[in-house]
Amino acid sequence: MPTAKVLIDGHWISSEGAATFHAMNPRTGETLEEKFPVSPWFEVDKALHSADRAFQECRAWPGERFAAFLERYAERIEARAEDLIAAAHAETALPVKPRLADAELPRTVSQLKLAAHWAREGSWMRPTIDGKLNIRSTLAPIGPVAVFGPNNFPFAFNSIAGGDFAAAVAAGNPVIAKGHSSHPRTTQLFAEEAQAAAEETHMPSGFVQLIYRTSHEDGAQLVSHPLLGAIGYTGGRHAGLYLKSSADAVGKPIYLELSSVNPVVFLPGALAERGEALATEYAASCLMGSGQFCTNPGVVFLISDSTADQFVANVVKSFTANTPQPMLGPGVQRSFLSGVETLSSLGAKLLCGGSAGPNPCTCENTLLQVSGQQFVANAAGFQTEIFGNGALFVMCENLSEISACLKALEGNLTGAIYSATSSTEDEAAYTQLAGILRQKVGRLLNDKMPTGVAVSPAMNHGGPFPATGHPGFTAVGLPASITRFAALHCFDNVRDDRLPPALQNQNPLGLLRLQNGEWTRDPLTLQ
Amino acid sequence: MPTAKVLIDGHWISSEGAATFHAMNPRTGETLEEKFPVSPWFEVDKALHSADRAFQECRAWPGERFAAFLERYAERIEARAEDLIAAAHAETALPVKPRLADAELPRTVSQLKLAAHWAREGSWMRPTIDGKLNIRSTLAPIGPVAVFGPNNFPFAFNSIAGGDFAAAVAAGNPVIAKGHSSHPRTTQLFAEEAQAAAEETHMPSGFVQLIYRTSHEDGAQLVSHPLLGAIGYTGGRHAGLYLKSSADAVGKPIYLELSSVNPVVFLPGALAERGEALATEYAASCLMGSGQFCTNPGVVFLISDSTADQFVANVVKSFTANTPQPMLGPGVQRSFLSGVETLSSLGAKLLCGGSAGPNPCTCENTLLQVSGQQFVANAAGFQTEIFGNGALFVMCENLSEISACLKALEGNLTGAIYSATSSTEDEAAYTQLAGILRQKVGRLLNDKMPTGVAVSPAMNHGGPFPATGHPGFTAVGLPASITRFAALHCFDNVRDDRLPPALQNQNPLGLLRLQNGEWTRDPLTLQ
């Protein structure tokens, strides 16, 4: 079987890279037949120059053009659903139903359509006009965006179909996708549809491009290249920080989503009120998709008493009763087991699981436990992420010990607090803990598990470092996610017919603008 | 005379730093009498902990509280104007009138009042509500902000009174000001008024703090400290990049304004139409304030012909006729002369000036010239900033040579193109060059010099690296500048009475919100 082709400058071409790799089927442990290339630098460089040409061609196009592409692409994905689902199932072992067919594919299609909507709506540009001084500014596309997708969402975060892709395109930027090595065939299928949609909607050649893998050095060169505008990265912390340091050194905006343990606090009133139901809810959230979610609730804080003990026992029962599902690959399994090993070596007590499962790429559902005192004494160590179907329970003496634990947390994507429907004690505890947690997380939840990341304008899939690289931006939630891939363009004393439509006196796009200090859709009346 | 005190945790205390420094009067070359301390780490650490306590106290306060402080502070500055102007004049040699008294002080006062207005108005928070899913998000204060001010605006960019300070406070953050060593007394006077205003308006102790100087290592430790939220820095590239690398390593947002040569293109039609007036306009802009502006038009592109030669000759005449004014200090003078030396050694021809002037801290008004070919061949070298009353003229063969030069530019704060009032040729040239320049600058000007940076909501005082650290943000222009010092806070399923007012159903602040996909000030109606 010949090596798969890369998509560069509008054409599927044979890579000249000597090195190749295969994906594997995590369910069977078998290596998949197709061979994918590791692109050498000159291919990446070619993609960069093509993306730059594409950008020069389309950087002043109206949102409508990008919306048309996104919508056509969404339609094509729907038509190709069967192939995509089969490929993703083979490469990731994620269940066809409900996960891939009923949840992730529709979500991906919907994200692209929403991105089209907001590209047209245009308020992400925040046009601002000072009529008296004739100074105007707007957010504008930043230039070609490199997107590095993660292993755990072969569709919704795919480098050439997921949230970062949709946001980068909605802003008007070409995308160079670096596929994740664990699902190259899935990514290739997307790229086929993206390229076909790009042709149908007359996008510039090189508007969407795909390479499957590069060396680490070439990845660093890509993210720091003068022709690149910005980078979206979702994945492991080590590789992410390596790319970040390269991009930072040349002031290139890089948006990272790294790791997160997603603390959850169950207050005593909540456990007293509905402890059994909460144990079920927690176990379901933590084990869903083998726990391979960025927002998996990995560290739980409880005040140690008999109700809490009962809660823990119930969770252990659920964990033990559930059959572990395959993980995304042997690397995930290895990393999980090594994380469990780290926590154990630091003194965490194993409540259940802890070992590899009977099938390929599986781990036993795993729970570990430490005291609040232990946690505070080695907070960095006990925040080691065990990405997968496992969690750490932290049993605290009292509320102030939970406070101390929360203060010792790093930045996280989410944090949740469960409290009683009505309880003065829980309410006081909530106020105290929420004040601390609010500064540590991007999304604060009440009485809800963090694993559902709704594609809502109000979503923040972000948070303080090291959960992400910048706490002011979100990777999910349109239109906010679009602004990551924009630069602020100011026009000072520029003649009206030379201005982008968003800033022209007549407001031909009908945008909401901050005009002479007021938010309005009215055209600008010159005095 | 005793060493000046630092302002930490609400008190003026004697620094325990052994090292001290003096400012100098650039006009006379004399060392000023007052002695200022270099703070040791434990003082910086004390300031950090105090700022954190202040933040915990006020982080949920409404904008009204910060507005009240900003307005009271502005009033106090006006009342103390005489002392401030005298101190700044002695420390910087900037003229009392019009610069300090009629321009910079009123601008500083107005900036603080505008910040108060936008703190109350609240649209910078961009509240976003998904009523159906009960997910809500808003920008919120990021935590204590360290502000490093530059030498060239002792008032308007002062670390405890200028634009970064105003924006950080408007967002609701305490500020740790690191004064610039060239005007410590001016900064101390501001801090006295800031602290008094903070007390009068019942801000937490440690809401505003001042240290004058630290070691480089302690500066790096400050900007990467877990208790710090973000950093605003305006100044030299070397020190800025050092701080940036420290902040980046721990994902701490740092907003830098570094250096910029601010390219200007005069198209042939413009020169033919009004060449003499443009020479006068250019010389005035370039020499104003001894050219010590971030937006000083330092590199000029012309198509070489007799009109252009006449233009250059006119500028040379102005430069030679004008008496050079003192620079901000001997360091600025040294750096200017070293820049001239660099450009000369690379082959630039000296048209006038080039040496130190007769008085302390002065340099002759200086013009250098290269060909477009020379510029392109060593673009990095010829973009060496000569901060002060000097510029480089680039004489190009034709339009495409100008294009090549512009393509070789680094990121800049501004770029300007002058064209004829009506000329098909200039219009075509404009389209071509503006397309290139637009990607290289934060603010694109037509027929206007870049040196006036209006405090307008539409201003962008920012641009691609290395002009700044992130092309999506501006340091001047409210409310946009506020968002640099904000984190995105999402609330998922949080009970209404636990939400910040900006996100509550009733919209008690009357904010413009993106609610169920529409921009509105209406309260949220629950289905």
XYZ file of C-alpha atoms in Angstrom, chain B residues 58-71 112-125 139-141 166-173 201 203 207 482 500-502 509 511:
48
model
C -12.102 43.907 46.042
C -12.235 41.402 43.203
C -16.022 41.243 43.205
C -16.598 44.965 43.677
C -18.658 46.784 41.066
C -16.972 49.074 38.527
C -18.412 52.023 40.424
C -15.886 51.544 43.239
C -12.890 51.638 40.916
C -14.398 54.556 39.017
C -14.734 56.539 42.239
C -11.079 55.954 43.037
C -9.924 56.889 39.528
C -11.924 60.118 39.566
C -8.053 58.356 34.380
C -11.493 59.919 34.028
C -12.192 57.976 30.842
C -11.103 54.789 32.591
C -13.624 55.631 35.316
C -16.324 56.114 32.683
C -15.661 52.737 31.061
C -15.305 50.986 34.417
C -18.880 52.091 35.117
C -20.152 51.445 31.588
C -18.971 47.839 31.831
C -19.157 46.701 28.201
C -15.481 45.647 28.416
C -16.717 42.613 30.378
C -14.418 39.058 31.626
C -13.287 39.679 35.201
C -10.224 41.201 36.888
C -5.760 53.232 34.433
C -6.698 50.132 32.417
C -5.567 47.696 35.119
C -7.563 49.553 37.783
C -10.631 49.956 35.573
C -10.716 46.167 35.288
C -10.612 45.976 39.093
C -7.005 45.014 39.735
C -12.362 56.169 48.475
C -9.842 51.024 48.594
C -4.355 48.515 46.163
C -8.936 47.212 29.824
C -21.761 38.423 39.647
C -24.259 41.235 38.934
C -23.103 41.452 35.291
C -26.089 46.964 35.868
C -25.118 46.141 30.572
